[in-house]
mmCIF file of C-alpha atoms in Angstrom:
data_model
loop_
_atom_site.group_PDB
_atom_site.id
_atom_site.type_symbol
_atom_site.label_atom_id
_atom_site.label_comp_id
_atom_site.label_asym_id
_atom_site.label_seq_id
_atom_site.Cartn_x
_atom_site.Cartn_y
_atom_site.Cartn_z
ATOM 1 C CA UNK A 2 16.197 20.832 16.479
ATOM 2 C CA UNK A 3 13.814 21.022 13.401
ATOM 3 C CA UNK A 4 17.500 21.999 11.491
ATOM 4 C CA UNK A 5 18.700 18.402 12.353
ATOM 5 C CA UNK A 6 16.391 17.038 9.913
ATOM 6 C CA UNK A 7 18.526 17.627 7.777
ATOM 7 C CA UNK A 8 21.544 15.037 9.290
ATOM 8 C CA UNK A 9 18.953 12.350 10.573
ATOM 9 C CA UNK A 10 15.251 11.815 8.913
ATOM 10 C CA UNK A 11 13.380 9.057 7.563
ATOM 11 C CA UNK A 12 11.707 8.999 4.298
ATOM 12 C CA UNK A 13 10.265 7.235 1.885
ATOM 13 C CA UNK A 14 12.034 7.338 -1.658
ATOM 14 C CA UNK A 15 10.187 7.941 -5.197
ATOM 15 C CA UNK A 16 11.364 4.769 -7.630
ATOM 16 C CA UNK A 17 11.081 4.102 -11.610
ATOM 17 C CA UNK A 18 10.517 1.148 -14.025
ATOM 18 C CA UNK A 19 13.183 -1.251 -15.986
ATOM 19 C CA UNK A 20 14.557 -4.346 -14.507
ATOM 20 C CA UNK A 21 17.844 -6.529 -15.250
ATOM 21 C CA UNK A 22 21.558 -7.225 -14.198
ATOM 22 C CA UNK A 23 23.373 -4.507 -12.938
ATOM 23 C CA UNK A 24 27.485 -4.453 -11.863
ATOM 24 C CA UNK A 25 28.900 -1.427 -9.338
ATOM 25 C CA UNK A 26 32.993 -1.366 -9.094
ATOM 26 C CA UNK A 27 34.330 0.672 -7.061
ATOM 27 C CA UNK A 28 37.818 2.067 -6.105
ATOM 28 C CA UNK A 29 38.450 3.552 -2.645
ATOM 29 C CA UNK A 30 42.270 3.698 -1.837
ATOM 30 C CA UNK A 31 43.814 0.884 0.456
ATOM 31 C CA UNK A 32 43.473 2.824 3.567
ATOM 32 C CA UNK A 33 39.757 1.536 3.507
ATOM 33 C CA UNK A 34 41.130 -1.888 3.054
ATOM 34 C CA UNK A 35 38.566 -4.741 5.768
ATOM 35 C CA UNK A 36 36.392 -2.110 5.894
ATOM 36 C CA UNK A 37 32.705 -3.229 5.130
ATOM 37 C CA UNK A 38 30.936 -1.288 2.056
ATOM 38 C CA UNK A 39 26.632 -1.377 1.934
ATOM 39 C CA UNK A 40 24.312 -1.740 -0.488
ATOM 40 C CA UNK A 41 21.203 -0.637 0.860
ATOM 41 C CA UNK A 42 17.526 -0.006 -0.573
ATOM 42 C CA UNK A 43 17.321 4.017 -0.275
ATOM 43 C CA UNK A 44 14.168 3.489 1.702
ATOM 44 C CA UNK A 45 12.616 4.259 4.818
ATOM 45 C CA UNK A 46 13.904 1.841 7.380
ATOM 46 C CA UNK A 47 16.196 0.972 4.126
ATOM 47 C CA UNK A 48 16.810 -2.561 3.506
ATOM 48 C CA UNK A 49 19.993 -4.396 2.594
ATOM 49 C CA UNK A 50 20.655 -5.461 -0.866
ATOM 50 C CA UNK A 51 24.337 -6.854 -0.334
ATOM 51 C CA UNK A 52 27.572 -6.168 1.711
ATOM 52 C CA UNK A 53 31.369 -6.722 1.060
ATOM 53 C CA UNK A 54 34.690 -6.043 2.694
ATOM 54 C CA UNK A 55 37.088 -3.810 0.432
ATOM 55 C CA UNK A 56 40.475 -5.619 -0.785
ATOM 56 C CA UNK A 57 43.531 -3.452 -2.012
ATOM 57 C CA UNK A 58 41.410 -0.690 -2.319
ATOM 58 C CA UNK A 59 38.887 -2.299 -4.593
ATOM 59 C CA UNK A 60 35.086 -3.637 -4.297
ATOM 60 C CA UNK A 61 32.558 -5.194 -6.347
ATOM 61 C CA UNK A 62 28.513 -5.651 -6.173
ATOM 62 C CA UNK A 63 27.164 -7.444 -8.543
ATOM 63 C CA UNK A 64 23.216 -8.491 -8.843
ATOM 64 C CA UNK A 65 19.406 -8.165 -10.525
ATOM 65 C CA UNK A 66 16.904 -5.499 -9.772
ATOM 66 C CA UNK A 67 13.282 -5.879 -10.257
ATOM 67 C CA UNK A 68 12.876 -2.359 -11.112
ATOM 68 C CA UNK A 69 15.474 0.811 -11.043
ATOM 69 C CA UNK A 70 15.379 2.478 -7.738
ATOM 70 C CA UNK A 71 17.306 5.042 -5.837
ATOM 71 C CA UNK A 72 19.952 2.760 -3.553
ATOM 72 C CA UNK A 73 22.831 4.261 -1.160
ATOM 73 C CA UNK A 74 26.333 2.681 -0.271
ATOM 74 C CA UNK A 75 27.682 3.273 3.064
ATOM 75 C CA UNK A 76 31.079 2.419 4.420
ATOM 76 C CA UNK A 77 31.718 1.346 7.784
ATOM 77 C CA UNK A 78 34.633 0.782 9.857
ATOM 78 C CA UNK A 79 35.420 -2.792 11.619
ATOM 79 C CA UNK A 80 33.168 -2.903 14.849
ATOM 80 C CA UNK A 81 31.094 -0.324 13.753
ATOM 81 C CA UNK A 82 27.233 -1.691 14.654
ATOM 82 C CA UNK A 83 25.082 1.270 14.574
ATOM 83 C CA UNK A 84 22.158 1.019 12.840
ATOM 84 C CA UNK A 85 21.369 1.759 8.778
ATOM 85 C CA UNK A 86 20.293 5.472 9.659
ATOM 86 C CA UNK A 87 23.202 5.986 12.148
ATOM 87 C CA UNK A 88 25.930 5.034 9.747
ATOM 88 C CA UNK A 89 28.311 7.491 8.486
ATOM 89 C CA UNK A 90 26.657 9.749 5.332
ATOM 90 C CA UNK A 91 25.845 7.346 2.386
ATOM 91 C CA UNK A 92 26.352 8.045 -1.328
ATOM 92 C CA UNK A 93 23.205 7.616 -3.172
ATOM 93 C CA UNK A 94 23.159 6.130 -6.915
ATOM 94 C CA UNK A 95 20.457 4.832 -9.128
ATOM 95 C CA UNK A 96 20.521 1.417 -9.680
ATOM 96 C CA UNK A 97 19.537 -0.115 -12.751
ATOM 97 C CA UNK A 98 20.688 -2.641 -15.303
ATOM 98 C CA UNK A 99 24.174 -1.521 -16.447
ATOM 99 C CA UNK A 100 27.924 -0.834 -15.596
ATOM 100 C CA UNK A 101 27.985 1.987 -12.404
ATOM 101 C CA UNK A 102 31.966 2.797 -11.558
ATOM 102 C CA UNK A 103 33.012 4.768 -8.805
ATOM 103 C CA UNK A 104 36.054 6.371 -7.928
ATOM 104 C CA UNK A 105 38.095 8.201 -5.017
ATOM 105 C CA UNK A 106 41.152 8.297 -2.991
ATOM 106 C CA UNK A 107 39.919 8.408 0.122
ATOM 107 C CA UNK A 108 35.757 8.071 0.843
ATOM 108 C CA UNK A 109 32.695 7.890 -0.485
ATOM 109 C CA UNK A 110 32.099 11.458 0.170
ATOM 110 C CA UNK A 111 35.119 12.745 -2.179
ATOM 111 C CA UNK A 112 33.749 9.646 -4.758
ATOM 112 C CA UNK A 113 33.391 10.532 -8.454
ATOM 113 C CA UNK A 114 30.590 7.720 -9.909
ATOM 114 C CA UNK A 115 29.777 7.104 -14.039
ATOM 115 C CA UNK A 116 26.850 5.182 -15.211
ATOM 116 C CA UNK A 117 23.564 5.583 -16.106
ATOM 117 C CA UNK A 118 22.322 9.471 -16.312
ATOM 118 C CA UNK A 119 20.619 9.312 -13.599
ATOM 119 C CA UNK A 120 23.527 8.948 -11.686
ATOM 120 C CA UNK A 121 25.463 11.287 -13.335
ATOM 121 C CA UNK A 122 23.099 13.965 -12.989
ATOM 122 C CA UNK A 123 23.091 13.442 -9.538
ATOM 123 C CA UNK A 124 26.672 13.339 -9.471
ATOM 124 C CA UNK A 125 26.714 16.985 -11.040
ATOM 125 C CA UNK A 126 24.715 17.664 -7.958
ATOM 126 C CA UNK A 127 27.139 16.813 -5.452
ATOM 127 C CA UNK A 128 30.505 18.650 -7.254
ATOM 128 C CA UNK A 129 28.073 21.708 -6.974
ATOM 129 C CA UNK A 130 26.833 20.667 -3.253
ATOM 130 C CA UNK A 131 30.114 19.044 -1.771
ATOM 131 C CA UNK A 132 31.626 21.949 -0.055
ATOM 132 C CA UNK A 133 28.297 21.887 1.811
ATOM 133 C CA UNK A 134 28.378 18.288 2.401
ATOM 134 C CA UNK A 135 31.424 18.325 4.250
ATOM 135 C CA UNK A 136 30.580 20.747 6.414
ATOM 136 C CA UNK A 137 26.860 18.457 6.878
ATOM 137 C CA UNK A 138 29.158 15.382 7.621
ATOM 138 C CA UNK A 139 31.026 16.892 10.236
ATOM 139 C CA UNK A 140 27.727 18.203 12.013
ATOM 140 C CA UNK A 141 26.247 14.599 11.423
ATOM 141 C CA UNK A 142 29.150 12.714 13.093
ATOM 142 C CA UNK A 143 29.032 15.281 15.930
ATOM 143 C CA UNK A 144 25.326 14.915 16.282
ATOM 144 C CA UNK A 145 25.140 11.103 16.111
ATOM 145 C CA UNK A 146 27.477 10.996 18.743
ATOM 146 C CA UNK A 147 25.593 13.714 21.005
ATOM 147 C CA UNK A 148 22.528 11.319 20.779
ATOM 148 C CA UNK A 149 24.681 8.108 21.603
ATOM 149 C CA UNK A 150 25.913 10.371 25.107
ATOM 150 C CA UNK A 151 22.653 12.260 25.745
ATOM 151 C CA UNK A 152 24.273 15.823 25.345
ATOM 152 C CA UNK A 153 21.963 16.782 22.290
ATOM 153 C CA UNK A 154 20.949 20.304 24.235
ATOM 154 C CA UNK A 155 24.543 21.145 24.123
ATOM 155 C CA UNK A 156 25.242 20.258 20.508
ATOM 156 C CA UNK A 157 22.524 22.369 19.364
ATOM 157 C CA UNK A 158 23.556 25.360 21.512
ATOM 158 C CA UNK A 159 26.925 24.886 20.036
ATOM 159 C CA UNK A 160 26.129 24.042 16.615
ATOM 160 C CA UNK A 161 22.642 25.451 15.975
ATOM 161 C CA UNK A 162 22.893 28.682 14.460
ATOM 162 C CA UNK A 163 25.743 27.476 11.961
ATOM 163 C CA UNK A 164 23.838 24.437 10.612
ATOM 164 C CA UNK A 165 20.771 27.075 10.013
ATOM 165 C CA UNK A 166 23.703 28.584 7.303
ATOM 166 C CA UNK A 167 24.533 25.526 5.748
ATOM 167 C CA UNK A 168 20.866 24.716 5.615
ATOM 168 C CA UNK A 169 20.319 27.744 3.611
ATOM 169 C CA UNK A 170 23.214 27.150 1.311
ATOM 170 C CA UNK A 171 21.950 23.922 0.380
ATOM 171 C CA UNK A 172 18.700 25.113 -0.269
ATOM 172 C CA UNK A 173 20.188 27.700 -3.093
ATOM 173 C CA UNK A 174 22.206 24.981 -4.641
ATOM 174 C CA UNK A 175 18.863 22.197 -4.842
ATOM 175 C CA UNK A 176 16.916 25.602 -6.482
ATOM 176 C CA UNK A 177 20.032 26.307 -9.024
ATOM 177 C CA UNK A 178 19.966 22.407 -9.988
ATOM 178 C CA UNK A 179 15.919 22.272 -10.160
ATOM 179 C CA UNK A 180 16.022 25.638 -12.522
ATOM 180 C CA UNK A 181 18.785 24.012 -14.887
ATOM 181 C CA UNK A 182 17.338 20.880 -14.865
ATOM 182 C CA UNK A 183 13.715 20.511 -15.831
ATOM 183 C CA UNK A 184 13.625 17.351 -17.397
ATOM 184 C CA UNK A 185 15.932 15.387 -14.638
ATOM 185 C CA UNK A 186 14.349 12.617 -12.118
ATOM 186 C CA UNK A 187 17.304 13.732 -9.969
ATOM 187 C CA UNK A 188 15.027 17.268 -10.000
ATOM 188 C CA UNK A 189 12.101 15.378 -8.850
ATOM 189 C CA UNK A 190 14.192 13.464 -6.438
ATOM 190 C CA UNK A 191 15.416 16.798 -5.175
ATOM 191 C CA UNK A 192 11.626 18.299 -4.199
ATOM 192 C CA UNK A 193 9.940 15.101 -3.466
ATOM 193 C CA UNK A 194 12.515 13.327 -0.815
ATOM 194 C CA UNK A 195 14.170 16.532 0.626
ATOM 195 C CA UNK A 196 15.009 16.039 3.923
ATOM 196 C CA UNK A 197 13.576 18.525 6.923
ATOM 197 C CA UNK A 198 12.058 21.748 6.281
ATOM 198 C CA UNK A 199 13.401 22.758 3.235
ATOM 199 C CA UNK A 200 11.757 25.479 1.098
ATOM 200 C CA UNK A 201 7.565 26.032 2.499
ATOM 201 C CA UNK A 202 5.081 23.967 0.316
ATOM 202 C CA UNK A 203 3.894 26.800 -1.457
ATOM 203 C CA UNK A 204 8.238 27.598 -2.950
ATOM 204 C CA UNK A 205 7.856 23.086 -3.309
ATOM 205 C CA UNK A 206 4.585 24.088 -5.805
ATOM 206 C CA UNK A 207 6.583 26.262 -7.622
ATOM 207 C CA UNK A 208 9.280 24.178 -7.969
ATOM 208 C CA UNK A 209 7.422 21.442 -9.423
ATOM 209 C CA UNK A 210 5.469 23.213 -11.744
ATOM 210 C CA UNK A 211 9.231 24.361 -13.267
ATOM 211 C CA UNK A 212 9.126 20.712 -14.025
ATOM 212 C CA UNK A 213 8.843 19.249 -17.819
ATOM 213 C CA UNK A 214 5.423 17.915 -18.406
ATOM 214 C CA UNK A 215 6.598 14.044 -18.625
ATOM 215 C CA UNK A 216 8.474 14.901 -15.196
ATOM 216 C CA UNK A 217 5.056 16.344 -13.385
ATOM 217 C CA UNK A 218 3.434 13.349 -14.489
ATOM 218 C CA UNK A 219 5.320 10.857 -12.423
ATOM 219 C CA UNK A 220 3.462 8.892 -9.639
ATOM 220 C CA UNK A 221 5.847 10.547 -7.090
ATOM 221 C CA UNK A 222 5.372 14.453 -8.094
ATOM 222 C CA UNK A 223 2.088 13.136 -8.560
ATOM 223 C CA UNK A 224 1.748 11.673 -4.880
ATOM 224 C CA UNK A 225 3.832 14.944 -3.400
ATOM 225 C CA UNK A 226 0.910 17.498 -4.961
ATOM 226 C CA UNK A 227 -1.200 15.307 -3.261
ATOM 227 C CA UNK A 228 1.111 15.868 0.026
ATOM 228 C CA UNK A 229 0.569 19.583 -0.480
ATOM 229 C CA UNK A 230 -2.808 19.343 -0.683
ATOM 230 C CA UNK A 231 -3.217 17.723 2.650
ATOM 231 C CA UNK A 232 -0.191 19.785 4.573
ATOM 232 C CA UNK A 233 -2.564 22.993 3.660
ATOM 233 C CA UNK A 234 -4.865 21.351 5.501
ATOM 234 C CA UNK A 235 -2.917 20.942 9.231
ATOM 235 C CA UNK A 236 -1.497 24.534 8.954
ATOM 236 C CA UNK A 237 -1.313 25.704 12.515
ATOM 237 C CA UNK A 238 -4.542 27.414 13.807
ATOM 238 C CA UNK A 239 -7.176 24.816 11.694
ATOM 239 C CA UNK A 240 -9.020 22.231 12.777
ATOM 240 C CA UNK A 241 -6.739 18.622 13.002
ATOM 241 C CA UNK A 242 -8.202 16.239 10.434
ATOM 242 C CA UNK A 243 -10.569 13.878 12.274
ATOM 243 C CA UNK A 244 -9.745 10.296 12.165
ATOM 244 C CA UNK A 245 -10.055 6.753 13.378
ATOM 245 C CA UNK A 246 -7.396 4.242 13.760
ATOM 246 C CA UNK A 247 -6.806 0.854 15.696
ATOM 247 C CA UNK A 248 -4.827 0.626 18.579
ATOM 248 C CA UNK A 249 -2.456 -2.106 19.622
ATOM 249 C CA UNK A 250 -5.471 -4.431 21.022
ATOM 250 C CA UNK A 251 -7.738 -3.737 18.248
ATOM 251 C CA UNK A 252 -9.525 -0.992 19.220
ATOM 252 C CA UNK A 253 -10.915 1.784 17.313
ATOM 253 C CA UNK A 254 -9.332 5.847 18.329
ATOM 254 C CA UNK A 255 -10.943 8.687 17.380
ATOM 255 C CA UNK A 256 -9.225 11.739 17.893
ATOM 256 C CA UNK A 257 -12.533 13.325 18.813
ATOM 257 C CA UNK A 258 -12.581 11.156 21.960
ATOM 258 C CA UNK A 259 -10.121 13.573 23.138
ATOM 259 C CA UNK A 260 -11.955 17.048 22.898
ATOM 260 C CA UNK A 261 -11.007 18.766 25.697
ATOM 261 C CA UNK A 262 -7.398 17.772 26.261
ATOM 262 C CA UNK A 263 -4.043 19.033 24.812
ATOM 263 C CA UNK A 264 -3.131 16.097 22.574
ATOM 264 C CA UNK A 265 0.541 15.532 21.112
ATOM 265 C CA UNK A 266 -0.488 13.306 17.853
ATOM 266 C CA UNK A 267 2.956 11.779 17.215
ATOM 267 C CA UNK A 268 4.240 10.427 13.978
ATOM 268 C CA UNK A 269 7.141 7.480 14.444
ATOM 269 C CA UNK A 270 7.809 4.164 13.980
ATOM 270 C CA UNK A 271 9.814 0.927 15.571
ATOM 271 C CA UNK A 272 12.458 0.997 12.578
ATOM 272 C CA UNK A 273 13.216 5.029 12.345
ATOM 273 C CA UNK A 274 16.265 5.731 14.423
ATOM 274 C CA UNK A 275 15.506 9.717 14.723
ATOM 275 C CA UNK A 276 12.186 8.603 15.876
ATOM 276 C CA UNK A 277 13.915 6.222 18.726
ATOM 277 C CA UNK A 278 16.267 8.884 19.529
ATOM 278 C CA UNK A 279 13.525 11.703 20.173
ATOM 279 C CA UNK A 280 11.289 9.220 22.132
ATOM 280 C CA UNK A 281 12.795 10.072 25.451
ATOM 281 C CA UNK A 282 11.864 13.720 25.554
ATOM 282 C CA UNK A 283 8.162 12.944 24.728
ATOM 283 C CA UNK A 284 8.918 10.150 27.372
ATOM 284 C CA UNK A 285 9.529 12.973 29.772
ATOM 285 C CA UNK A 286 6.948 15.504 28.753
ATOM 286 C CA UNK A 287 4.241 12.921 28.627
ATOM 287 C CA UNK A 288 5.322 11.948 32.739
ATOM 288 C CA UNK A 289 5.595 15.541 33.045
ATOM 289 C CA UNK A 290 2.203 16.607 32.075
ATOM 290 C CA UNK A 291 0.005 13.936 31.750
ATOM 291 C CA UNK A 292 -2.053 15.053 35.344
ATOM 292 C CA UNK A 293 -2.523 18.503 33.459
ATOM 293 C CA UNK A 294 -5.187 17.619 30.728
ATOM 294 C CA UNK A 295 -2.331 16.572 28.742
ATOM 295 C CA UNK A 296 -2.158 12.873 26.242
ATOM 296 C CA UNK A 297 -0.335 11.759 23.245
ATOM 297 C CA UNK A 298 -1.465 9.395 20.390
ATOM 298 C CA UNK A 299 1.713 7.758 18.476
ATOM 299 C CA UNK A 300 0.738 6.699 14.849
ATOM 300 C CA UNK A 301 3.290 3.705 13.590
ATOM 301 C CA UNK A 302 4.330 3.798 10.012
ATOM 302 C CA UNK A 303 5.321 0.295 10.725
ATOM 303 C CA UNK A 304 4.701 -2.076 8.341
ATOM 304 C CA UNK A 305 2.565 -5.554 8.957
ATOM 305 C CA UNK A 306 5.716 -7.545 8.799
ATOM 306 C CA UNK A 307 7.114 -5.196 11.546
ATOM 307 C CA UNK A 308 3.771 -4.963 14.291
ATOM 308 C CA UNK A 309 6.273 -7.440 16.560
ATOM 309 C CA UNK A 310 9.014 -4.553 16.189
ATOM 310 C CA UNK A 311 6.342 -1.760 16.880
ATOM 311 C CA UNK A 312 4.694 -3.589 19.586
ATOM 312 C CA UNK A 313 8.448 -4.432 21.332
ATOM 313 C CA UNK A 314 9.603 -0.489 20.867
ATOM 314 C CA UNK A 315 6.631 0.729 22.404
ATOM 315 C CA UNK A 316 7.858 -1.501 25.538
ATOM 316 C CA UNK A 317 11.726 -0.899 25.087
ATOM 317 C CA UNK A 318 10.992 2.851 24.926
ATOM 318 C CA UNK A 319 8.230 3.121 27.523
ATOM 319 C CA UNK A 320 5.725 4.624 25.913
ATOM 320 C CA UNK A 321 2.673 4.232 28.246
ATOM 321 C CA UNK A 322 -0.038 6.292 25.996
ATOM 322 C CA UNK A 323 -2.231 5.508 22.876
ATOM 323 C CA UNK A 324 -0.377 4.052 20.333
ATOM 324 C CA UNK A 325 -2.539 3.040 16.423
ATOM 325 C CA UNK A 326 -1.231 2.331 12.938
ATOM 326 C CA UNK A 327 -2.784 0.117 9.838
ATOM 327 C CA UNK A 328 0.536 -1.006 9.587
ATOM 328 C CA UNK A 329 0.523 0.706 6.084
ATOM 329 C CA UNK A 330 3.448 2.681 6.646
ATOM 330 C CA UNK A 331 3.676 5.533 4.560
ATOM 331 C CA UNK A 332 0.266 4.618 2.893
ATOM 332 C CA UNK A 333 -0.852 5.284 6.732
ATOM 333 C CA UNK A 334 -4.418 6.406 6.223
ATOM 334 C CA UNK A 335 -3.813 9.106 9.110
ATOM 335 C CA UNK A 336 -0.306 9.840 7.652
ATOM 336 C CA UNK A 337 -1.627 10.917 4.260
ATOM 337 C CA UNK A 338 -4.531 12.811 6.106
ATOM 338 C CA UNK A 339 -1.796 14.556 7.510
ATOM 339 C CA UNK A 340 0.508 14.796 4.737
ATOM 340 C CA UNK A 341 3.402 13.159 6.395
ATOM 341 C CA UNK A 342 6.287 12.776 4.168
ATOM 342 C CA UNK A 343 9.249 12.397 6.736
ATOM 343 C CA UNK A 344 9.459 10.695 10.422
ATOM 344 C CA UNK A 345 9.447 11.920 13.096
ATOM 345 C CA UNK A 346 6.839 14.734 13.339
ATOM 346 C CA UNK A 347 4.240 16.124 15.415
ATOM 347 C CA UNK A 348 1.310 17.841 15.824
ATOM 348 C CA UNK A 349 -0.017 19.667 19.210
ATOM 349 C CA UNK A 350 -3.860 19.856 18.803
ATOM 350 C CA UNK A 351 -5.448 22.303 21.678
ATOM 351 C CA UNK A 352 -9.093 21.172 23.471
ATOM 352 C CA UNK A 353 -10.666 23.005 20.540
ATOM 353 C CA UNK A 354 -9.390 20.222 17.923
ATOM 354 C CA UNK A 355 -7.389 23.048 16.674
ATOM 355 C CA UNK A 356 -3.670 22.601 15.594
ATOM 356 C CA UNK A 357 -1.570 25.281 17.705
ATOM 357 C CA UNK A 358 1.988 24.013 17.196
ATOM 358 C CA UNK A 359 3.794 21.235 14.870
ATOM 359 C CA UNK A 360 7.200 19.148 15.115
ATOM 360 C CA UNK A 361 7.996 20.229 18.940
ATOM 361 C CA UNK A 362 11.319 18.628 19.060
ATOM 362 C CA UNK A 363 13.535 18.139 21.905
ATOM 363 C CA UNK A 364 13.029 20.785 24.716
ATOM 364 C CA UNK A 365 10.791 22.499 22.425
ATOM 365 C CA UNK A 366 7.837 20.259 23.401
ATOM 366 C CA UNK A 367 8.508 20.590 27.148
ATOM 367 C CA UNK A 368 8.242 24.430 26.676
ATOM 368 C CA UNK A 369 5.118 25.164 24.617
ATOM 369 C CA UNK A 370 3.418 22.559 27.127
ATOM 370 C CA UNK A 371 4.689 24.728 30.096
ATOM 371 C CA UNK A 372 3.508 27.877 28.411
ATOM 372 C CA UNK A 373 -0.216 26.156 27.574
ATOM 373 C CA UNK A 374 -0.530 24.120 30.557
ATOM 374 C CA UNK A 375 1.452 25.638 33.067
ATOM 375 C CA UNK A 376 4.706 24.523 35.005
ATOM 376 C CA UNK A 377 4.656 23.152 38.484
#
């Protein structure tokens, strides 16, 4: 499972300064003709800057942004409704003022885009990472659709071991680009907002430091030394950070309420599709083991705007436990305790307040609970 992270994940993205007009055309070929292109904010629970519906091959955004930002398009097919983070593998740019163009005969994975260097940096990035990429779209489309027909067991015993490759390959292209490209955002980009496990923090230290000086000093390299800091702090076998948080009524948790029980301290929120589509196996490990000195404490990365959505998922999802947030989201005072970056993740803390396992996805969780707590 924890090699999925790579197809579905949500994250926060770093952004830069300058504001202004900006223009994207694009050029598709005709067989995308009525089919709706996206403009979203490349965000965590990523918002929508605009939408249109390709004619003769041909599209056109056109608009101001406050300040330049990493933003993805996304193509869609006519009665396609799934979600932002279930649609079909975006192409990210960087949107600022300026022309952007974008080319290709047949999707926006094959696309060739000119503009700004930022975006053609990162478009060096993906001649050198396509033949990867392809392979990643195939398992994404094939994994998207296990989650929509609940066979996600068998699409990682079929598909497992081969996205682990891939994976790996990707890895050694992101290194190549980081070495060649020092002083590149797109470098930064590349350490701070990879998705899933990636290289350990202490290869993610290295890799920044290879950073130019000006580069090290943004507030998002910045903000992910700070992230390293903190991750060195939950390794497994130390003590889980102690905290206090509100729950949905108000109330004040503290994890060290819970000395003496195995607690699952769950990272999620209401707007994170991989989040919504992993709640039903700690659905059924919580029912499962909750009479065995067993609890869980979800922590939202919601934001205020969103405690509605939060409190309505929690419902929807049935999710009868502990559930807190500040409604901060990623400025979640537990989340940067814990150093979370990405959503979901997990941590299993043992009666001792020591962690013992982390990011126990799908049947994984059910298993290291039946080998702590016993199976009936």
């Amino acid at each position: 499972m924890k090699n999925l992270y790579l197809l579905l994940l949500c994250l926060p993205m770093i952004s830069f300064g300058q504001s202004g007009r900006y223009q994207i055309s694009g050029k598709i070929g005709s067989a995308n003709d009525q089919h709706s292109i996206y403009l979203y904010r490349s965000e965590a629970g990523a918002s929508q800057i605009d939408s249109c519906i390709i004619q003769h091959g041909n599209f056109t955004f056109t608009g101001s942004v406050a300040k330049s930002d990493w933003a993805h398009l996304t193509l869609t097919k006519p009665g396609n409704h799934r979600s932002y983070v279930f649609l079909p593998t975006p192409l990210m740019i960087y949107l600022q003022p300026g022309q952007i163009t974008l080319h290709s005969v047949d999707s926006l994975l094959h696309a060739k885009v000119k503009g700004n260097p930022l975006t053609e940096d990162y478009q060096q990035f993906r001649d050198e990472i396509l033949p990867y990429e392809e392979q990643l779209y195939q398992f994404r489309e094939s994994y998207m659709n296990a989650i929509e027909s609940g066979s996600i067991p068998a699409f990682n015993a079929a598909h497992g071991e081969k996205l682990t490759e891939v994976n790996k390959s990707v890895d050694k292209v992101i290194e190549k680009f980081i070495k060649s490209h020092p002083e590149s955002l797109v470098s930064a980009h590349l350490i701070t907002d990879r998705p899933g496990p990636g290289p350990d923090l202490g290869k993610k230290e290295a890799q920044l430091n290879s950073l130019s000086l000006k580069i090290r000093n943004t507030p998002a390299v910045k903000q992910l030394y700070q992230v390293i800091a903190a991750t060195s702090r939950t390794e497994i076998g130390k003590p889980a950070p102690e905290f206090s948080q509100n729950d949905t009524t108000g109330k004040a948790i503290e994890l060290k309420d819970f000395r003496g029980k195995y607690v699952l301290l769950d990272f999620w929120a209401s707007w994170c599709g991989p989040c919504r589509a992993e709640n039903p196996n700690v659905v059924k490990a919580y029912n499962a083991y909750k009479h065995k000195n067993f609890t869980i404490i979800s922590v939202s990365l919601d934001k205020a705007i969103g405690r509605k959505s939060w409190i309505e998922a929690i419902k929807k999802d049935g999710m009868p436990w502990l559930h807190v947030s500040d409604l901060k989201y990623f400025e979640n005072e537990v989340a940067i305790l814990y150093g979370i970056q990405s959503i979901p993740q997990n941590f299993l803390i043992d009666p001792n307040g020591i962690i013992v396992s982390k990011n126990l996805m799908g049947e994984e969780l059910e298993k290291q609970l039946g080998i702590r707590l016993g199976k009936d």
